């Protein structure tokens, strides 16, 4: 294979034009970065080359010859391999078993020929020294002809050879379930190379890696380039583009924008090409003003199916501050947030909420009359003049009137353990969780319901009578659609039909709009375009300035370091450090993310 | 093969619709029903040639020509619609209760107990109340048993409710042999504890009850908070938990509603129509209602329409059978064809099919060259 040329490729999904008349050239032996925001069509375009999508219009040329690639198998025929974001490996198989899995008869033939060649080479070498013994010949024959379909030993040798050549670190006999994310990724690449791939496409390969692992991956990619292989890396991270690529091609909203040599460009220019206008790439971080303790997580341990998902976690979260949580995905971030939200019951430990009630009047929203009387008996309230309140001897009616006139005021913050509270009670206290899982809809939204109904999820119990009140949710939906620029045909569209980014804007928008006291967000910008991402960072910063305690679980270390006031790092359910983002480096955080320790 | 055909040719392109206007949806639905009739008529004319128009005539004659026929038709619609109402909320929250047959049958049994043992000795109004209470209790018990097992032991509700149907049948058969000592195995038509006739006709009250319950139920499902909770649960269990919906509570509450409606249906079937029962009193309507629910997409007003179609085809097909002198099984095939086409028409609502004539011409040219 020498080069691939795409001519006038178009592909539509329903009313969305994912690819619009794209022409592109890929040269032999280069590392090409395909740059674009989420939803710009990068992955769709590569899926066309990898045989997963069939374009509506346009042609693919390999070495100036028109080809039809109609399946991933076809793609392998043309020596094209693609590594997807979600790995396609069998967990209970070992590395080498995964590699030979799915080889076809034709592959097998080639494979055998190669094996015969090695055996012949062995005998040829031997010839000068001594005659091969009968046993050796018989063994070789049985290895070639009678050893079942694949000779795993031979495959293993080839895997080791590939690993040594390019610098992978893979144990061929390790089971996939024992592997870390980066090992799985390496295995996927080796699998492609094993099949003799000359063009390797990597879809967002760095999203799941630590800084150290990214360095190793880039070194491997450079080795592959030196070996004459072509690499396409799909990404939206500019620093990586600048570091690794020879050339950059930019897509925006399904259209081809242009290509530049990496050595002749800079991040600002690339961003402009990607977004279509100049973007201020700065995350606002205001200095926290008098942060006060809002949430204590004390020695929390969570066991799920016999595995400690959270191991003795201690954390303090302050109002008026953003606490970042960094870690490889699946290290317990999700479970930690769910514990606080009451969706998981911790095995041991306490979660204590400091309700900021100091000098604020009591309301019937959280307390009923009986509770107010009890608290008053404990001397928790004062009147507007600062005198202690004694409710004994007062009639219920009089107390109600005092509460409604906001004359009963808390002395201090209310301290309440959350362990025995239901998710609903915790939500009503103002502790909001906006978690964006992989499938985006799993928690917080209902795909079959329309925008308005999804807004009503938060408030549908309010209001008198049997029926659900839909006016306010409708207004909220309108507001969020306008404010966040959600692309939707109308408010009656089921949210499951919207694109991932738009779904996310709805979810984050809904949770922020409720003025929470604690806002927990996990991956709120996953899949969003740059402008909206920065918009959300700034919204979080605004929440912080409004005295909200923000917990931000993120993937992008650059963002975590730029946005947060404190940064906790989690590894296998343990907090390996709480660091000052102003002082640490990405590499140091990377060490903590893999269970190491630093002096800071 | 087929997959490759669709992938590689440019003539037919099938894609999922993002949005379909309501009017267009109804055009497709009505077209689907018309196509169903058309196909059924074509199949009929294959067997007895020349009966294409006779088929439509029989459908009308079978349903509409006398008052009695109309009443029978609408009573069937009422019962089917009510059972569908009982099933819809559970289905909507993805609780696959396929035990309506048994739940209604048990309610029938409850009613018969009232009519048989109590009604002769008390005033009719009191008897009716007792019968209704018994019917509802029996229905609720029968729907709650699998629900409680689901809620607390996470058993599979589909298998459980299905099996409960057969247990119910067995119990009814056993009870009848125990009560009817003369060995005939048939409960005689019972004189006491009947629902009053309106205008001398016994089915009218059933139809009125169905209309009232249908209207209330439509509002319950589409507007009420409880209906909203059911929709959320059906959409995403995680989201439901997150917004503080008690899954078990809603499950049990919904299945109690199912049981109550099944109870009412059983009461209507016995005290309002047959005044007797045997193990086939429900005659498969508990299963047919599943079809009604799905075909209507759990939408209450549409369920009324589908119930009408089902009943209309049932009695129309009987007339076809006698007027064209074809066997009963053949009529079943015709009804099957009809519903197959109606269901297939849904494909055009969820998918867009484009035929690309340009590509066709181009390919032709290539072939010629």
PDB file of C-alpha atoms in Angstrom, chain B residues 2-202:
ATOM      1  CA  UNK B   2     -29.580  -9.792   2.269  1.00  0.00           C
ATOM      2  CA  UNK B   3     -27.486  -7.600   4.495  1.00  0.00           C
ATOM      3  CA  UNK B   4     -24.918  -7.139   1.772  1.00  0.00           C
ATOM      4  CA  UNK B   5     -27.652  -6.469  -0.750  1.00  0.00           C
ATOM      5  CA  UNK B   6     -28.922  -3.539   1.253  1.00  0.00           C
ATOM      6  CA  UNK B   7     -25.475  -2.319   2.022  1.00  0.00           C
ATOM      7  CA  UNK B   8     -24.052  -2.388  -1.428  1.00  0.00           C
ATOM      8  CA  UNK B   9     -26.855  -1.479  -3.747  1.00  0.00           C
ATOM      9  CA  UNK B  10     -27.859   2.076  -4.256  1.00  0.00           C
ATOM     10  CA  UNK B  11     -31.496   1.511  -5.221  1.00  0.00           C
ATOM     11  CA  UNK B  12     -33.122   1.059  -1.851  1.00  0.00           C
ATOM     12  CA  UNK B  13     -31.875   2.914   1.127  1.00  0.00           C
ATOM     13  CA  UNK B  14     -33.355   2.286   4.553  1.00  0.00           C
ATOM     14  CA  UNK B  15     -32.611   4.622   7.399  1.00  0.00           C
ATOM     15  CA  UNK B  16     -34.116   5.231  10.790  1.00  0.00           C
ATOM     16  CA  UNK B  17     -36.425   8.185  10.978  1.00  0.00           C
ATOM     17  CA  UNK B  18     -35.483  10.974  13.331  1.00  0.00           C
ATOM     18  CA  UNK B  19     -38.847  12.627  13.359  1.00  0.00           C
ATOM     19  CA  UNK B  20     -42.231  11.930  11.874  1.00  0.00           C
ATOM     20  CA  UNK B  21     -45.091  14.437  11.891  1.00  0.00           C
ATOM     21  CA  UNK B  22     -48.204  13.206  13.684  1.00  0.00           C
ATOM     22  CA  UNK B  23     -50.411  13.474  10.595  1.00  0.00           C
ATOM     23  CA  UNK B  24     -47.974  11.391   8.609  1.00  0.00           C
ATOM     24  CA  UNK B  25     -47.874   8.765  11.325  1.00  0.00           C
ATOM     25  CA  UNK B  26     -51.640   8.447  11.198  1.00  0.00           C
ATOM     26  CA  UNK B  27     -51.607   8.284   7.424  1.00  0.00           C
ATOM     27  CA  UNK B  28     -49.261   5.302   7.686  1.00  0.00           C
ATOM     28  CA  UNK B  29     -51.343   3.678  10.401  1.00  0.00           C
ATOM     29  CA  UNK B  30     -54.612   4.017   8.522  1.00  0.00           C
ATOM     30  CA  UNK B  31     -52.928   2.931   5.306  1.00  0.00           C
ATOM     31  CA  UNK B  32     -51.629  -0.093   7.194  1.00  0.00           C
ATOM     32  CA  UNK B  33     -55.126  -1.092   8.319  1.00  0.00           C
ATOM     33  CA  UNK B  34     -56.526  -0.612   4.802  1.00  0.00           C
ATOM     34  CA  UNK B  35     -53.664  -2.644   3.357  1.00  0.00           C
ATOM     35  CA  UNK B  36     -54.442  -5.319   5.952  1.00  0.00           C
ATOM     36  CA  UNK B  37     -58.044  -5.574   4.757  1.00  0.00           C
ATOM     37  CA  UNK B  38     -56.875  -5.620   1.164  1.00  0.00           C
ATOM     38  CA  UNK B  39     -54.382  -8.437   1.716  1.00  0.00           C
ATOM     39  CA  UNK B  40     -56.893 -10.436   3.727  1.00  0.00           C
ATOM     40  CA  UNK B  41     -59.424 -10.058   0.902  1.00  0.00           C
ATOM     41  CA  UNK B  42     -56.853 -11.149  -1.662  1.00  0.00           C
ATOM     42  CA  UNK B  43     -56.044 -14.259   0.379  1.00  0.00           C
ATOM     43  CA  UNK B  44     -59.760 -15.041   0.650  1.00  0.00           C
ATOM     44  CA  UNK B  45     -60.262 -14.709  -3.088  1.00  0.00           C
ATOM     45  CA  UNK B  46     -57.500 -17.229  -3.655  1.00  0.00           C
ATOM     46  CA  UNK B  47     -59.435 -19.878  -1.759  1.00  0.00           C
ATOM     47  CA  UNK B  48     -62.885 -19.093  -2.992  1.00  0.00           C
ATOM     48  CA  UNK B  49     -62.494 -17.204  -6.266  1.00  0.00           C
ATOM     49  CA  UNK B  50     -64.699 -14.233  -6.908  1.00  0.00           C
ATOM     50  CA  UNK B  51     -65.343 -13.560  -3.247  1.00  0.00           C
ATOM     51  CA  UNK B  52     -63.204 -10.427  -3.032  1.00  0.00           C
ATOM     52  CA  UNK B  53     -66.170  -8.131  -2.413  1.00  0.00           C
ATOM     53  CA  UNK B  54     -68.159 -10.774  -0.610  1.00  0.00           C
ATOM     54  CA  UNK B  55     -65.424 -10.711   2.054  1.00  0.00           C
ATOM     55  CA  UNK B  56     -66.025  -7.055   2.826  1.00  0.00           C
ATOM     56  CA  UNK B  57     -69.758  -7.582   2.767  1.00  0.00           C
ATOM     57  CA  UNK B  58     -69.434 -10.382   5.299  1.00  0.00           C
ATOM     58  CA  UNK B  59     -67.340  -8.213   7.587  1.00  0.00           C
ATOM     59  CA  UNK B  60     -70.147  -5.631   7.635  1.00  0.00           C
ATOM     60  CA  UNK B  61     -72.920  -8.178   7.954  1.00  0.00           C
ATOM     61  CA  UNK B  62     -71.139  -9.948  10.782  1.00  0.00           C
ATOM     62  CA  UNK B  63     -70.886  -6.826  12.889  1.00  0.00           C
ATOM     63  CA  UNK B  64     -73.386  -4.139  12.054  1.00  0.00           C
ATOM     64  CA  UNK B  65     -76.693  -5.419  10.710  1.00  0.00           C
ATOM     65  CA  UNK B  66     -78.633  -5.891  13.956  1.00  0.00           C
ATOM     66  CA  UNK B  67     -78.637  -4.131  17.320  1.00  0.00           C
ATOM     67  CA  UNK B  68     -77.706  -7.377  19.003  1.00  0.00           C
ATOM     68  CA  UNK B  69     -74.664  -7.791  16.747  1.00  0.00           C
ATOM     69  CA  UNK B  70     -73.581  -4.253  17.511  1.00  0.00           C
ATOM     70  CA  UNK B  71     -73.920  -4.871  21.246  1.00  0.00           C
ATOM     71  CA  UNK B  72     -71.988  -8.118  21.050  1.00  0.00           C
ATOM     72  CA  UNK B  73     -69.260  -6.347  19.103  1.00  0.00           C
ATOM     73  CA  UNK B  74     -68.934  -3.484  21.541  1.00  0.00           C
ATOM     74  CA  UNK B  75     -69.110  -5.719  24.585  1.00  0.00           C
ATOM     75  CA  UNK B  76     -66.155  -7.626  23.179  1.00  0.00           C
ATOM     76  CA  UNK B  77     -64.374  -4.325  22.522  1.00  0.00           C
ATOM     77  CA  UNK B  78     -65.098  -3.225  26.090  1.00  0.00           C
ATOM     78  CA  UNK B  79     -63.709  -6.378  27.693  1.00  0.00           C
ATOM     79  CA  UNK B  80     -60.598  -6.447  25.495  1.00  0.00           C
ATOM     80  CA  UNK B  81     -59.978  -2.771  26.091  1.00  0.00           C
ATOM     81  CA  UNK B  82     -60.340  -3.137  29.867  1.00  0.00           C
ATOM     82  CA  UNK B  83     -57.905  -6.049  30.030  1.00  0.00           C
ATOM     83  CA  UNK B  84     -55.477  -4.053  27.883  1.00  0.00           C
ATOM     84  CA  UNK B  85     -55.827  -1.151  30.329  1.00  0.00           C
ATOM     85  CA  UNK B  86     -54.957  -3.548  33.122  1.00  0.00           C
ATOM     86  CA  UNK B  87     -51.816  -4.673  31.318  1.00  0.00           C
ATOM     87  CA  UNK B  88     -50.589  -1.382  29.884  1.00  0.00           C
ATOM     88  CA  UNK B  89     -49.090   0.273  33.000  1.00  0.00           C
ATOM     89  CA  UNK B  90     -47.131  -2.821  33.965  1.00  0.00           C
ATOM     90  CA  UNK B  91     -45.883  -3.237  30.404  1.00  0.00           C
ATOM     91  CA  UNK B  92     -44.934   0.405  30.268  1.00  0.00           C
ATOM     92  CA  UNK B  93     -42.643  -0.103  33.255  1.00  0.00           C
ATOM     93  CA  UNK B  94     -41.232  -3.219  31.591  1.00  0.00           C
ATOM     94  CA  UNK B  95     -42.913  -5.652  33.955  1.00  0.00           C
ATOM     95  CA  UNK B  96     -44.036  -8.364  31.562  1.00  0.00           C
ATOM     96  CA  UNK B  97     -47.242  -9.539  33.124  1.00  0.00           C
ATOM     97  CA  UNK B  98     -48.689 -12.099  30.744  1.00  0.00           C
ATOM     98  CA  UNK B  99     -51.013 -13.443  33.394  1.00  0.00           C
ATOM     99  CA  UNK B 100     -54.108 -11.339  32.755  1.00  0.00           C
ATOM    100  CA  UNK B 101     -55.935 -14.466  31.629  1.00  0.00           C
ATOM    101  CA  UNK B 102     -55.534 -16.042  35.040  1.00  0.00           C
ATOM    102  CA  UNK B 103     -56.079 -12.808  36.931  1.00  0.00           C
ATOM    103  CA  UNK B 104     -59.432 -12.254  35.201  1.00  0.00           C
ATOM    104  CA  UNK B 105     -60.378 -15.913  35.591  1.00  0.00           C
ATOM    105  CA  UNK B 106     -59.779 -15.763  39.338  1.00  0.00           C
ATOM    106  CA  UNK B 107     -61.924 -12.636  39.485  1.00  0.00           C
ATOM    107  CA  UNK B 108     -64.664 -14.546  37.669  1.00  0.00           C
ATOM    108  CA  UNK B 109     -64.348 -17.232  40.307  1.00  0.00           C
ATOM    109  CA  UNK B 110     -64.721 -14.624  43.043  1.00  0.00           C
ATOM    110  CA  UNK B 111     -67.870 -13.294  41.414  1.00  0.00           C
ATOM    111  CA  UNK B 112     -69.351 -16.742  41.038  1.00  0.00           C
ATOM    112  CA  UNK B 113     -68.723 -17.475  44.716  1.00  0.00           C
ATOM    113  CA  UNK B 114     -70.739 -14.349  45.508  1.00  0.00           C
ATOM    114  CA  UNK B 115     -73.540 -15.235  43.101  1.00  0.00           C
ATOM    115  CA  UNK B 116     -73.664 -18.885  44.077  1.00  0.00           C
ATOM    116  CA  UNK B 117     -73.425 -18.773  47.860  1.00  0.00           C
ATOM    117  CA  UNK B 118     -74.379 -15.256  48.971  1.00  0.00           C
ATOM    118  CA  UNK B 119     -76.664 -13.643  46.394  1.00  0.00           C
ATOM    119  CA  UNK B 120     -79.734 -15.847  46.953  1.00  0.00           C
ATOM    120  CA  UNK B 121     -79.889 -14.760  50.606  1.00  0.00           C
ATOM    121  CA  UNK B 122     -79.323 -10.973  50.425  1.00  0.00           C
ATOM    122  CA  UNK B 123     -80.739  -7.980  48.509  1.00  0.00           C
ATOM    123  CA  UNK B 124     -79.379  -7.631  44.984  1.00  0.00           C
ATOM    124  CA  UNK B 125     -77.439  -4.388  45.620  1.00  0.00           C
ATOM    125  CA  UNK B 126     -75.631  -5.894  48.589  1.00  0.00           C
ATOM    126  CA  UNK B 127     -74.924  -9.023  46.599  1.00  0.00           C
ATOM    127  CA  UNK B 128     -73.425  -7.003  43.766  1.00  0.00           C
ATOM    128  CA  UNK B 129     -71.125  -5.104  46.127  1.00  0.00           C
ATOM    129  CA  UNK B 130     -69.983  -8.330  47.756  1.00  0.00           C
ATOM    130  CA  UNK B 131     -69.393  -9.901  44.333  1.00  0.00           C
ATOM    131  CA  UNK B 132     -67.369  -6.926  43.172  1.00  0.00           C
ATOM    132  CA  UNK B 133     -65.269  -6.969  46.345  1.00  0.00           C
ATOM    133  CA  UNK B 134     -64.648 -10.679  46.015  1.00  0.00           C
ATOM    134  CA  UNK B 135     -63.730 -10.324  42.335  1.00  0.00           C
ATOM    135  CA  UNK B 136     -61.296  -7.478  43.003  1.00  0.00           C
ATOM    136  CA  UNK B 137     -59.728  -9.292  45.935  1.00  0.00           C
ATOM    137  CA  UNK B 138     -59.189 -12.433  43.877  1.00  0.00           C
ATOM    138  CA  UNK B 139     -57.761 -10.432  40.972  1.00  0.00           C
ATOM    139  CA  UNK B 140     -55.396  -8.462  43.209  1.00  0.00           C
ATOM    140  CA  UNK B 141     -54.177 -11.562  45.044  1.00  0.00           C
ATOM    141  CA  UNK B 142     -53.445 -13.274  41.744  1.00  0.00           C
ATOM    142  CA  UNK B 143     -51.518 -10.281  40.389  1.00  0.00           C
ATOM    143  CA  UNK B 144     -49.695  -9.593  43.643  1.00  0.00           C
ATOM    144  CA  UNK B 145     -48.221 -13.065  44.171  1.00  0.00           C
ATOM    145  CA  UNK B 146     -45.777 -12.841  41.225  1.00  0.00           C
ATOM    146  CA  UNK B 147     -45.169  -9.151  41.930  1.00  0.00           C
ATOM    147  CA  UNK B 148     -44.073  -9.714  45.512  1.00  0.00           C
ATOM    148  CA  UNK B 149     -41.777 -12.492  44.393  1.00  0.00           C
ATOM    149  CA  UNK B 150     -40.347 -10.154  41.755  1.00  0.00           C
ATOM    150  CA  UNK B 151     -39.908  -7.301  44.216  1.00  0.00           C
ATOM    151  CA  UNK B 152     -38.288  -9.286  46.990  1.00  0.00           C
ATOM    152  CA  UNK B 153     -36.651 -12.261  45.319  1.00  0.00           C
ATOM    153  CA  UNK B 154     -36.240 -10.919  41.770  1.00  0.00           C
ATOM    154  CA  UNK B 155     -37.951 -13.896  40.175  1.00  0.00           C
ATOM    155  CA  UNK B 156     -38.747 -13.846  36.475  1.00  0.00           C
ATOM    156  CA  UNK B 157     -42.214 -12.342  36.178  1.00  0.00           C
ATOM    157  CA  UNK B 158     -42.902 -13.610  32.657  1.00  0.00           C
ATOM    158  CA  UNK B 159     -42.620 -17.264  33.569  1.00  0.00           C
ATOM    159  CA  UNK B 160     -44.306 -16.737  36.903  1.00  0.00           C
ATOM    160  CA  UNK B 161     -47.379 -14.961  35.570  1.00  0.00           C
ATOM    161  CA  UNK B 162     -47.697 -17.416  32.708  1.00  0.00           C
ATOM    162  CA  UNK B 163     -47.726 -20.357  35.088  1.00  0.00           C
ATOM    163  CA  UNK B 164     -50.263 -18.625  37.306  1.00  0.00           C
ATOM    164  CA  UNK B 165     -52.692 -18.743  34.354  1.00  0.00           C
ATOM    165  CA  UNK B 166     -52.667 -22.530  34.361  1.00  0.00           C
ATOM    166  CA  UNK B 167     -52.935 -22.726  38.115  1.00  0.00           C
ATOM    167  CA  UNK B 168     -56.006 -20.483  37.933  1.00  0.00           C
ATOM    168  CA  UNK B 169     -57.578 -22.719  35.302  1.00  0.00           C
ATOM    169  CA  UNK B 170     -56.905 -25.748  37.461  1.00  0.00           C
ATOM    170  CA  UNK B 171     -58.430 -24.144  40.536  1.00  0.00           C
ATOM    171  CA  UNK B 172     -61.559 -23.155  38.612  1.00  0.00           C
ATOM    172  CA  UNK B 173     -62.011 -26.662  37.216  1.00  0.00           C
ATOM    173  CA  UNK B 174     -61.519 -28.163  40.680  1.00  0.00           C
ATOM    174  CA  UNK B 175     -63.978 -25.794  42.317  1.00  0.00           C
ATOM    175  CA  UNK B 176     -66.661 -26.508  39.740  1.00  0.00           C
ATOM    176  CA  UNK B 177     -66.440 -30.259  40.297  1.00  0.00           C
ATOM    177  CA  UNK B 178     -66.577 -29.699  44.057  1.00  0.00           C
ATOM    178  CA  UNK B 179     -69.646 -27.445  43.914  1.00  0.00           C
ATOM    179  CA  UNK B 180     -71.709 -29.109  41.220  1.00  0.00           C
ATOM    180  CA  UNK B 181     -72.566 -32.382  42.852  1.00  0.00           C
ATOM    181  CA  UNK B 182     -74.644 -33.787  39.972  1.00  0.00           C
ATOM    182  CA  UNK B 183     -71.500 -34.522  37.994  1.00  0.00           C
ATOM    183  CA  UNK B 184     -72.328 -32.390  34.960  1.00  0.00           C
ATOM    184  CA  UNK B 185     -69.323 -30.159  35.634  1.00  0.00           C
ATOM    185  CA  UNK B 186     -71.260 -27.114  34.506  1.00  0.00           C
ATOM    186  CA  UNK B 187     -72.403 -24.221  36.678  1.00  0.00           C
ATOM    187  CA  UNK B 188     -76.037 -23.540  35.764  1.00  0.00           C
ATOM    188  CA  UNK B 189     -76.995 -20.007  34.745  1.00  0.00           C
ATOM    189  CA  UNK B 190     -77.308 -18.208  38.063  1.00  0.00           C
ATOM    190  CA  UNK B 191     -80.472 -16.266  38.826  1.00  0.00           C
ATOM    191  CA  UNK B 192     -79.399 -13.940  41.628  1.00  0.00           C
ATOM    192  CA  UNK B 193     -76.784 -11.224  41.898  1.00  0.00           C
ATOM    193  CA  UNK B 194     -76.955 -10.096  38.259  1.00  0.00           C
ATOM    194  CA  UNK B 195     -76.117  -6.613  37.091  1.00  0.00           C
ATOM    195  CA  UNK B 196     -79.253  -4.734  36.002  1.00  0.00           C
ATOM    196  CA  UNK B 197     -80.179  -4.634  32.329  1.00  0.00           C
ATOM    197  CA  UNK B 198     -80.404  -1.291  30.640  1.00  0.00           C
ATOM    198  CA  UNK B 199     -83.134  -1.071  27.986  1.00  0.00           C
ATOM    199  CA  UNK B 200     -83.613  -4.793  28.232  1.00  0.00           C
ATOM    200  CA  UNK B 201     -80.076  -5.500  27.031  1.00  0.00           C
ATOM    201  CA  UNK B 202     -77.491  -7.037  29.328  1.00  0.00           C
TER     202      UNK B 202
END
